[in-house]
Amino acid sequence: MSINKLAGLEPAAVFHYFEEICAIPHGSGNTNQISDYLVRFAQEHGIRYVQDELNNVLMFQEGTCGMEDHAPVILQGHMDMVCEKDADCPIDMDTQGLDVDHDGTCVFAHGTTLGGDNGIAVAYCLALMADKTIPHPPLEIIITVDEETGMEGAAGVDLSGLKGRTMINLDSEDEGIFTVSCAGGARATLTLPVERKPVYGPCVKLTVDGLRGGHSGVEIHKNLANANKVMANLLLRIVRIMPFSIISISGGSKDNAIPRSCQAKLVLLGHQAERINEIVEQLQQELRDYYDEPDLVIYGDNVDAMGGHALSVEQTRTLIALLINIPDGAQKWLDYEAQMVQTSLNMGVVKLEENGFKMTFSVRSCVNQDKRDLLDMLKRTAEKYDAVYSESGDYPAWEYKEESHLRSVMVQTFERMYGKKPEVVAIHAGLECGLISEKLQGLDCVSIGPDMQDIHTSRERLDIASTKRTWEFLLEVLKAL
C-alpha cells in the first residue's frame, strides 16, 4: 500500500498527521496502537500527557509568548473510527491501515471508510501542538476512545486535572455550521432465545442490497431505507402465502450506521416457491418509488440444498413479528419542515446467532425523557416476546447555553473572515460534549469541523479546501481567546 499520497496538500502538517493516523488500524475497540502513537507524539515533542487504562489520551501545552496567562482552551475529538468496507475490499481493517488517496478536491480511502470522523480532529490537534510558531492560549487536549460505539471513552475519562472551561469540539462535518447542542443516546440490544432443528425442504437465499446507508444521527431524517426493515417486510409478505423456517439472517454491522444490506436463508415448507420472485419484484418497485434509493435491489436465489438446521415455523413467525413491530427511523420532530429530528431509533444490526436472534439499536433524543420512553418501549417489547433486553453507552443530551463567550467570539471571527454569518444549530447526532459538560461544570462549548460527506460508509469524503479553511479559522479563534 503506497504512502505519502497526501503530500502536497495544504495545510501540509494537518494532512501529514492525518495520513499517519490512517496508516494505523483504529476502529472502535481497537485503539491500542493509535493511543500509543499519540503518547509517542507527546514524548517526542516534550508535551505533558496522560494515557488512562481505557486508552484515552490527554495532552497539555503551555500558551505561546504573550498568551501564557490566558485561560486554557480545551480542544477535543475522538481517535476511533467506524470500520465499514465494500464487500470486495481486501483490507483487514483490524490489522491494516487504509488505502488513502485524493482527487484534488476530496480525500478518500479506496474501498473503506476514511475515518475523517474523527481523525481530522486528531490531526488538527497534533499539527497545532507540533508548530511552536502558532499563537495560542494554554491548550488542554482530550482525545477519547470508542465514541462511535457509545462514547465509553468520554464516559470513563478523568478530567479532574483540567482547568479549562472553554472547549472547541472538532467532531462536526459541515463547515460554517456551529453546533451548540446535541441529542443524547443509548444502545439497546434484544436477544430472542431460539432453538434449531433439522428442517427439510428447498432452500432460498434472500438478499437486500444497494442501499445508501449512512449515519443514524445526522442522516436519519433523510428518505433512506433500512435494509433490516426491508427484509422484515419481505419475510412478512412471504410468510403470508407459505410457511417457512429461517436458517440464517444477518443485516447491518454497526448500531449507529443505517444498514445497507441484509441476507436471509430460508427452508420453504409450502408449494408456492414460484411466487417469491413476484413478491420480490413488487416490493422492490414499491420501495424504489417511496425511498431515495435508486440502487436498491432485492433478489432470491435457489440454494442447492434440501433443508438445514433451522428455527421452527412458530419461532420464525416470532422473529418476523419482532422485526415488524419495532419501529425505525425518526419518531418525533422538532421541526418537520426544517427536517430537525427530536427522537429516533435505528435498527442497526440483526443477526441469528447459535442460540439467539440478536437485534441492536441506536436510540437518540434531545429530550432525555423521550429517550427513556423509547428505551422502555424496547424493553416492554422484549418482555412480550420473552427476549432478553440490555442497554449500554447511555449518554446525556448536550443542552443549549444561552450565554456563550466562545460562541460570540467564533461568530464574530467567522463574519470577519468570510463576510457572512455562520449557521448555529442543534443536531440529532450524538457528541461527547454532553458527557464532558457533566464532568466540567459551566463548560462553554461549540463544535465545528470541515466538510465531510457520507461518513460511516465507504463513500466517505473529506473536502480538502474546507479542511484548510477550518484550520485557518481555528487558529484565528485561538488567537482571539
PDB file of C-alpha atoms in Angstrom, residues 55-262:
ATOM      1  CA  ASN A  55      -6.615   4.391  26.097  1.00  0.00           C
ATOM      2  CA  ASN A  56      -7.920   7.953  26.340  1.00  0.00           C
ATOM      3  CA  VAL A  57      -5.084  10.448  25.930  1.00  0.00           C
ATOM      4  CA  LEU A  58      -4.920  13.935  27.464  1.00  0.00           C
ATOM      5  CA  MET A  59      -2.188  16.391  26.425  1.00  0.00           C
ATOM      6  CA  PHE A  60      -1.265  19.726  27.960  1.00  0.00           C
ATOM      7  CA  GLN A  61       0.675  22.507  26.253  1.00  0.00           C
ATOM      8  CA  GLU A  62       1.586  25.905  27.653  1.00  0.00           C
ATOM      9  CA  GLY A  63       0.421  29.091  25.982  1.00  0.00           C
ATOM     10  CA  THR A  64       2.726  30.774  23.489  1.00  0.00           C
ATOM     11  CA  CYS A  65       4.597  34.011  24.160  1.00  0.00           C
ATOM     12  CA  GLY A  66       2.241  36.701  25.430  1.00  0.00           C
ATOM     13  CA  MET A  67      -0.636  34.245  25.963  1.00  0.00           C
ATOM     14  CA  GLU A  68       0.767  32.195  28.830  1.00  0.00           C
ATOM     15  CA  ASP A  69      -1.645  33.722  31.344  1.00  0.00           C
ATOM     16  CA  HIS A  70      -4.790  33.354  29.230  1.00  0.00           C
ATOM     17  CA  ALA A  71      -7.470  30.916  30.369  1.00  0.00           C
ATOM     18  CA  PRO A  72      -6.837  27.405  28.992  1.00  0.00           C
ATOM     19  CA  VAL A  73      -8.773  26.275  25.932  1.00  0.00           C
ATOM     20  CA  ILE A  74      -9.790  22.639  25.535  1.00  0.00           C
ATOM     21  CA  LEU A  75      -9.675  21.012  22.098  1.00  0.00           C
ATOM     22  CA  GLN A  76     -11.499  17.692  21.859  1.00  0.00           C
ATOM     23  CA  GLY A  77     -12.051  14.834  19.444  1.00  0.00           C
ATOM     24  CA  HIS A  78     -12.011  11.032  19.366  1.00  0.00           C
ATOM     25  CA  MET A  79      -9.392   8.646  17.985  1.00  0.00           C
ATOM     26  CA  ASP A  80     -11.648   5.755  16.931  1.00  0.00           C
ATOM     27  CA  MET A  81     -13.419   5.374  13.586  1.00  0.00           C
ATOM     28  CA  VAL A  82     -16.304   3.361  12.160  1.00  0.00           C
ATOM     29  CA  CYS A  83     -14.874   0.483  10.100  1.00  0.00           C
ATOM     30  CA  GLU A  84     -17.077  -0.184   7.072  1.00  0.00           C
ATOM     31  CA  LYS A  85     -15.859  -1.525   3.748  1.00  0.00           C
ATOM     32  CA  ASP A  86     -17.083  -2.750   0.379  1.00  0.00           C
ATOM     33  CA  ALA A  87     -17.677  -6.473   0.021  1.00  0.00           C
ATOM     34  CA  ASP A  88     -14.777  -6.877  -2.418  1.00  0.00           C
ATOM     35  CA  CYS A  89     -12.265  -4.820  -0.406  1.00  0.00           C
ATOM     36  CA  PRO A  90      -9.306  -6.998   0.703  1.00  0.00           C
ATOM     37  CA  ILE A  91      -8.188  -4.737   3.558  1.00  0.00           C
ATOM     38  CA  ASP A  92      -8.418  -6.203   7.067  1.00  0.00           C
ATOM     39  CA  MET A  93      -9.351  -3.070   8.997  1.00  0.00           C
ATOM     40  CA  ASP A  94      -8.464  -4.737  12.314  1.00  0.00           C
ATOM     41  CA  THR A  95      -4.829  -5.133  11.331  1.00  0.00           C
ATOM     42  CA  GLN A  96      -4.159  -2.927   8.302  1.00  0.00           C
ATOM     43  CA  GLY A  97      -4.155   0.777   7.562  1.00  0.00           C
ATOM     44  CA  LEU A  98      -6.309   2.457   4.937  1.00  0.00           C
ATOM     45  CA  ASP A  99      -5.574   2.962   1.243  1.00  0.00           C
ATOM     46  CA  VAL A 100      -5.858   6.750   1.355  1.00  0.00           C
ATOM     47  CA  ASP A 101      -5.977   8.865  -1.795  1.00  0.00           C
ATOM     48  CA  HIS A 102      -7.306  12.163  -3.144  1.00  0.00           C
ATOM     49  CA  ASP A 103      -8.698  13.544  -6.376  1.00  0.00           C
ATOM     50  CA  GLY A 104      -7.621  17.158  -5.892  1.00  0.00           C
ATOM     51  CA  THR A 105     -10.938  18.043  -4.264  1.00  0.00           C
ATOM     52  CA  CYS A 106     -11.508  15.407  -1.604  1.00  0.00           C
ATOM     53  CA  VAL A 107      -9.542  12.856   0.385  1.00  0.00           C
ATOM     54  CA  PHE A 108     -10.989   9.331   0.480  1.00  0.00           C
ATOM     55  CA  ALA A 109      -9.998   5.719   1.127  1.00  0.00           C
ATOM     56  CA  HIS A 110     -10.310   3.031  -1.536  1.00  0.00           C
ATOM     57  CA  GLY A 111     -12.988   0.540  -0.517  1.00  0.00           C
ATOM     58  CA  THR A 112     -13.351   1.610   3.124  1.00  0.00           C
ATOM     59  CA  THR A 113     -14.472   4.357   5.399  1.00  0.00           C
ATOM     60  CA  LEU A 114     -11.903   7.139   5.676  1.00  0.00           C
ATOM     61  CA  GLY A 115     -12.226   7.938   9.366  1.00  0.00           C
ATOM     62  CA  GLY A 116     -12.272  11.683   8.787  1.00  0.00           C
ATOM     63  CA  ASP A 117     -14.787  11.322  11.591  1.00  0.00           C
ATOM     64  CA  ASN A 118     -12.788  11.953  13.714  1.00  0.00           C
ATOM     65  CA  GLY A 119      -9.199  11.533  12.583  1.00  0.00           C
ATOM     66  CA  ILE A 120      -9.166  15.075  11.245  1.00  0.00           C
ATOM     67  CA  ALA A 121      -9.712  16.398  14.780  1.00  0.00           C
ATOM     68  CA  VAL A 122      -6.686  14.464  15.999  1.00  0.00           C
ATOM     69  CA  ALA A 123      -4.643  15.724  13.040  1.00  0.00           C
ATOM     70  CA  TYR A 124      -5.614  19.342  13.787  1.00  0.00           C
ATOM     71  CA  CYS A 125      -4.520  18.934  17.417  1.00  0.00           C
ATOM     72  CA  LEU A 126      -1.191  17.329  16.543  1.00  0.00           C
ATOM     73  CA  ALA A 127      -0.369  19.891  13.854  1.00  0.00           C
ATOM     74  CA  LEU A 128      -1.161  22.694  16.290  1.00  0.00           C
ATOM     75  CA  MET A 129       0.985  21.328  19.111  1.00  0.00           C
ATOM     76  CA  ALA A 130       3.887  20.474  16.800  1.00  0.00           C
ATOM     77  CA  ASP A 131       4.215  24.047  15.478  1.00  0.00           C
ATOM     78  CA  LYS A 132       5.722  26.314  18.129  1.00  0.00           C
ATOM     79  CA  THR A 133       5.138  29.423  15.980  1.00  0.00           C
ATOM     80  CA  ILE A 134       1.323  29.337  16.139  1.00  0.00           C
ATOM     81  CA  PRO A 135      -0.060  31.747  18.786  1.00  0.00           C
ATOM     82  CA  HIS A 136      -2.465  30.113  21.217  1.00  0.00           C
ATOM     83  CA  PRO A 137      -3.508  30.134  24.876  1.00  0.00           C
ATOM     84  CA  PRO A 138      -2.677  27.161  27.115  1.00  0.00           C
ATOM     85  CA  LEU A 139      -4.145  24.046  25.490  1.00  0.00           C
ATOM     86  CA  GLU A 140      -5.753  21.029  27.104  1.00  0.00           C
ATOM     87  CA  ILE A 141      -6.315  18.301  24.527  1.00  0.00           C
ATOM     88  CA  ILE A 142      -8.845  15.499  25.089  1.00  0.00           C
ATOM     89  CA  ILE A 143      -8.656  12.586  22.633  1.00  0.00           C
ATOM     90  CA  THR A 144     -11.132   9.879  23.617  1.00  0.00           C
ATOM     91  CA  VAL A 145     -11.748   6.285  22.560  1.00  0.00           C
ATOM     92  CA  ASP A 146     -14.827   4.391  21.381  1.00  0.00           C
ATOM     93  CA  GLU A 147     -17.016   7.402  20.698  1.00  0.00           C
ATOM     94  CA  GLU A 148     -18.619   5.562  17.810  1.00  0.00           C
ATOM     95  CA  THR A 149     -19.800   2.635  19.951  1.00  0.00           C
ATOM     96  CA  GLY A 150     -21.349   4.508  22.857  1.00  0.00           C
ATOM     97  CA  MET A 151     -18.899   7.192  23.989  1.00  0.00           C
ATOM     98  CA  GLU A 152     -17.306   4.878  26.541  1.00  0.00           C
ATOM     99  CA  GLY A 153     -14.093   6.896  26.485  1.00  0.00           C
ATOM    100  CA  ALA A 154     -15.780  10.184  27.315  1.00  0.00           C
ATOM    101  CA  ALA A 155     -17.872   8.460  29.973  1.00  0.00           C
ATOM    102  CA  GLY A 156     -14.814   6.983  31.693  1.00  0.00           C
ATOM    103  CA  VAL A 157     -12.162   9.662  31.272  1.00  0.00           C
ATOM    104  CA  ASP A 158     -10.950  11.508  34.383  1.00  0.00           C
ATOM    105  CA  LEU A 159     -10.969  15.251  33.682  1.00  0.00           C
ATOM    106  CA  SER A 160     -10.351  16.411  37.236  1.00  0.00           C
ATOM    107  CA  GLY A 161      -6.915  17.720  36.234  1.00  0.00           C
ATOM    108  CA  LEU A 162      -8.270  20.128  33.624  1.00  0.00           C
ATOM    109  CA  LYS A 163      -8.571  23.833  34.369  1.00  0.00           C
ATOM    110  CA  GLY A 164     -10.229  24.966  31.148  1.00  0.00           C
ATOM    111  CA  ARG A 165     -13.927  25.678  30.876  1.00  0.00           C
ATOM    112  CA  THR A 166     -13.910  26.713  27.198  1.00  0.00           C
ATOM    113  CA  MET A 167     -13.941  23.843  24.731  1.00  0.00           C
ATOM    114  CA  ILE A 168     -13.873  23.568  20.946  1.00  0.00           C
ATOM    115  CA  ASN A 169     -15.092  20.142  19.895  1.00  0.00           C
ATOM    116  CA  LEU A 170     -13.806  19.170  16.431  1.00  0.00           C
ATOM    117  CA  ASP A 171     -16.286  16.379  15.671  1.00  0.00           C
ATOM    118  CA  SER A 172     -18.641  18.118  13.221  1.00  0.00           C
ATOM    119  CA  GLU A 173     -18.852  17.602   9.461  1.00  0.00           C
ATOM    120  CA  ASP A 174     -20.168  20.853   7.983  1.00  0.00           C
ATOM    121  CA  GLU A 175     -18.011  23.937   7.598  1.00  0.00           C
ATOM    122  CA  GLY A 176     -19.655  27.180   8.682  1.00  0.00           C
ATOM    123  CA  ILE A 177     -22.154  25.362  10.883  1.00  0.00           C
ATOM    124  CA  PHE A 178     -21.578  25.779  14.615  1.00  0.00           C
ATOM    125  CA  THR A 179     -23.184  23.046  16.694  1.00  0.00           C
ATOM    126  CA  VAL A 180     -24.189  24.205  20.163  1.00  0.00           C
ATOM    127  CA  SER A 181     -26.457  21.366  21.319  1.00  0.00           C
ATOM    128  CA  CYS A 182     -26.956  17.677  20.512  1.00  0.00           C
ATOM    129  CA  ALA A 183     -29.092  14.670  21.258  1.00  0.00           C
ATOM    130  CA  GLY A 184     -28.390  12.159  23.979  1.00  0.00           C
ATOM    131  CA  GLY A 185     -28.448   8.491  23.154  1.00  0.00           C
ATOM    132  CA  ALA A 186     -28.005   4.868  24.138  1.00  0.00           C
ATOM    133  CA  ARG A 187     -27.543   1.436  22.607  1.00  0.00           C
ATOM    134  CA  ALA A 188     -30.185  -1.236  23.226  1.00  0.00           C
ATOM    135  CA  THR A 189     -29.951  -4.957  22.468  1.00  0.00           C
ATOM    136  CA  LEU A 190     -32.753  -7.526  22.293  1.00  0.00           C
ATOM    137  CA  THR A 191     -31.842 -11.217  22.209  1.00  0.00           C
ATOM    138  CA  LEU A 192     -34.573 -13.739  21.423  1.00  0.00           C
ATOM    139  CA  PRO A 193     -33.628 -17.262  22.572  1.00  0.00           C
ATOM    140  CA  VAL A 194     -34.004 -19.798  19.764  1.00  0.00           C
ATOM    141  CA  GLU A 195     -33.546 -23.491  19.062  1.00  0.00           C
ATOM    142  CA  ARG A 196     -32.538 -25.064  15.769  1.00  0.00           C
ATOM    143  CA  LYS A 197     -33.786 -28.397  14.476  1.00  0.00           C
ATOM    144  CA  PRO A 198     -33.362 -30.267  11.196  1.00  0.00           C
ATOM    145  CA  VAL A 199     -35.971 -28.988   8.733  1.00  0.00           C
ATOM    146  CA  TYR A 200     -36.393 -30.355   5.208  1.00  0.00           C
ATOM    147  CA  GLY A 201     -37.447 -28.578   2.042  1.00  0.00           C
ATOM    148  CA  PRO A 202     -35.987 -26.433  -0.773  1.00  0.00           C
ATOM    149  CA  CYS A 203     -33.766 -23.565   0.383  1.00  0.00           C
ATOM    150  CA  VAL A 204     -33.814 -19.967  -0.813  1.00  0.00           C
ATOM    151  CA  LYS A 205     -31.354 -17.167  -0.078  1.00  0.00           C
ATOM    152  CA  LEU A 206     -32.884 -13.671   0.009  1.00  0.00           C
ATOM    153  CA  THR A 207     -30.760 -10.545  -0.378  1.00  0.00           C
ATOM    154  CA  VAL A 208     -31.484  -6.846   0.142  1.00  0.00           C
ATOM    155  CA  ASP A 209     -28.589  -4.736  -1.114  1.00  0.00           C
ATOM    156  CA  GLY A 210     -27.510  -1.492  -2.767  1.00  0.00           C
ATOM    157  CA  LEU A 211     -28.923   0.864  -0.133  1.00  0.00           C
ATOM    158  CA  ARG A 212     -27.187   4.155   0.573  1.00  0.00           C
ATOM    159  CA  GLY A 213     -26.741   3.634   4.313  1.00  0.00           C
ATOM    160  CA  GLY A 214     -25.308   6.452   6.393  1.00  0.00           C
ATOM    161  CA  HIS A 215     -25.060   7.886   9.896  1.00  0.00           C
ATOM    162  CA  SER A 216     -28.021   7.034  12.105  1.00  0.00           C
ATOM    163  CA  GLY A 217     -27.996  10.524  13.619  1.00  0.00           C
ATOM    164  CA  VAL A 218     -27.170  13.142  11.011  1.00  0.00           C
ATOM    165  CA  GLU A 219     -28.841  11.201   8.184  1.00  0.00           C
ATOM    166  CA  ILE A 220     -31.793   9.576   9.952  1.00  0.00           C
ATOM    167  CA  HIS A 221     -34.096  12.314   8.625  1.00  0.00           C
ATOM    168  CA  LYS A 222     -33.284  11.525   5.006  1.00  0.00           C
ATOM    169  CA  ASN A 223     -35.558   9.360   2.934  1.00  0.00           C
ATOM    170  CA  LEU A 224     -33.369   6.276   3.314  1.00  0.00           C
ATOM    171  CA  ALA A 225     -34.415   2.648   3.607  1.00  0.00           C
ATOM    172  CA  ASN A 226     -33.164   0.378   6.381  1.00  0.00           C
ATOM    173  CA  ALA A 227     -32.123  -2.989   4.908  1.00  0.00           C
ATOM    174  CA  ASN A 228     -33.189  -4.859   8.036  1.00  0.00           C
ATOM    175  CA  LYS A 229     -36.700  -3.400   7.893  1.00  0.00           C
ATOM    176  CA  VAL A 230     -36.882  -4.100   4.152  1.00  0.00           C
ATOM    177  CA  MET A 231     -36.042  -7.747   4.866  1.00  0.00           C
ATOM    178  CA  ALA A 232     -38.703  -7.807   7.579  1.00  0.00           C
ATOM    179  CA  ASN A 233     -41.278  -6.572   5.062  1.00  0.00           C
ATOM    180  CA  LEU A 234     -40.180  -9.195   2.543  1.00  0.00           C
ATOM    181  CA  LEU A 235     -40.336 -12.050   5.070  1.00  0.00           C
ATOM    182  CA  LEU A 236     -43.791 -10.941   6.201  1.00  0.00           C
ATOM    183  CA  ARG A 237     -45.133 -10.968   2.647  1.00  0.00           C
ATOM    184  CA  ILE A 238     -43.719 -14.437   2.041  1.00  0.00           C
ATOM    185  CA  VAL A 239     -44.976 -15.954   5.294  1.00  0.00           C
ATOM    186  CA  ARG A 240     -48.492 -14.776   4.456  1.00  0.00           C
ATOM    187  CA  ILE A 241     -48.619 -17.154   1.486  1.00  0.00           C
ATOM    188  CA  MET A 242     -46.455 -20.079   2.626  1.00  0.00           C
ATOM    189  CA  PRO A 243     -44.806 -21.414   5.796  1.00  0.00           C
ATOM    190  CA  PHE A 244     -41.024 -21.456   6.044  1.00  0.00           C
ATOM    191  CA  SER A 245     -38.232 -21.798   8.585  1.00  0.00           C
ATOM    192  CA  ILE A 246     -35.310 -19.411   8.888  1.00  0.00           C
ATOM    193  CA  ILE A 247     -31.826 -20.893   8.720  1.00  0.00           C
ATOM    194  CA  SER A 248     -29.951 -17.589   8.955  1.00  0.00           C
ATOM    195  CA  ILE A 249     -30.447 -13.847   8.841  1.00  0.00           C
ATOM    196  CA  SER A 250     -27.834 -11.117   9.062  1.00  0.00           C
ATOM    197  CA  GLY A 251     -28.028  -7.391   8.353  1.00  0.00           C
ATOM    198  CA  GLY A 252     -26.002  -4.313   9.255  1.00  0.00           C
ATOM    199  CA  SER A 253     -22.738  -4.130  11.150  1.00  0.00           C
ATOM    200  CA  LYS A 254     -22.992  -1.110  13.482  1.00  0.00           C
ATOM    201  CA  ASP A 255     -25.874   0.115  15.634  1.00  0.00           C
ATOM    202  CA  ASN A 256     -25.193   3.722  14.583  1.00  0.00           C
ATOM    203  CA  ALA A 257     -24.966   3.043  10.833  1.00  0.00           C
ATOM    204  CA  ILE A 258     -28.131   2.704   8.755  1.00  0.00           C
ATOM    205  CA  PRO A 259     -27.749  -0.822   7.310  1.00  0.00           C
ATOM    206  CA  ARG A 260     -27.140  -1.100   3.577  1.00  0.00           C
ATOM    207  CA  SER A 261     -27.679  -4.836   3.146  1.00  0.00           C
ATOM    208  CA  CYS A 262     -29.356  -7.839   4.728  1.00  0.00           C
TER     209      CYS A 262
END
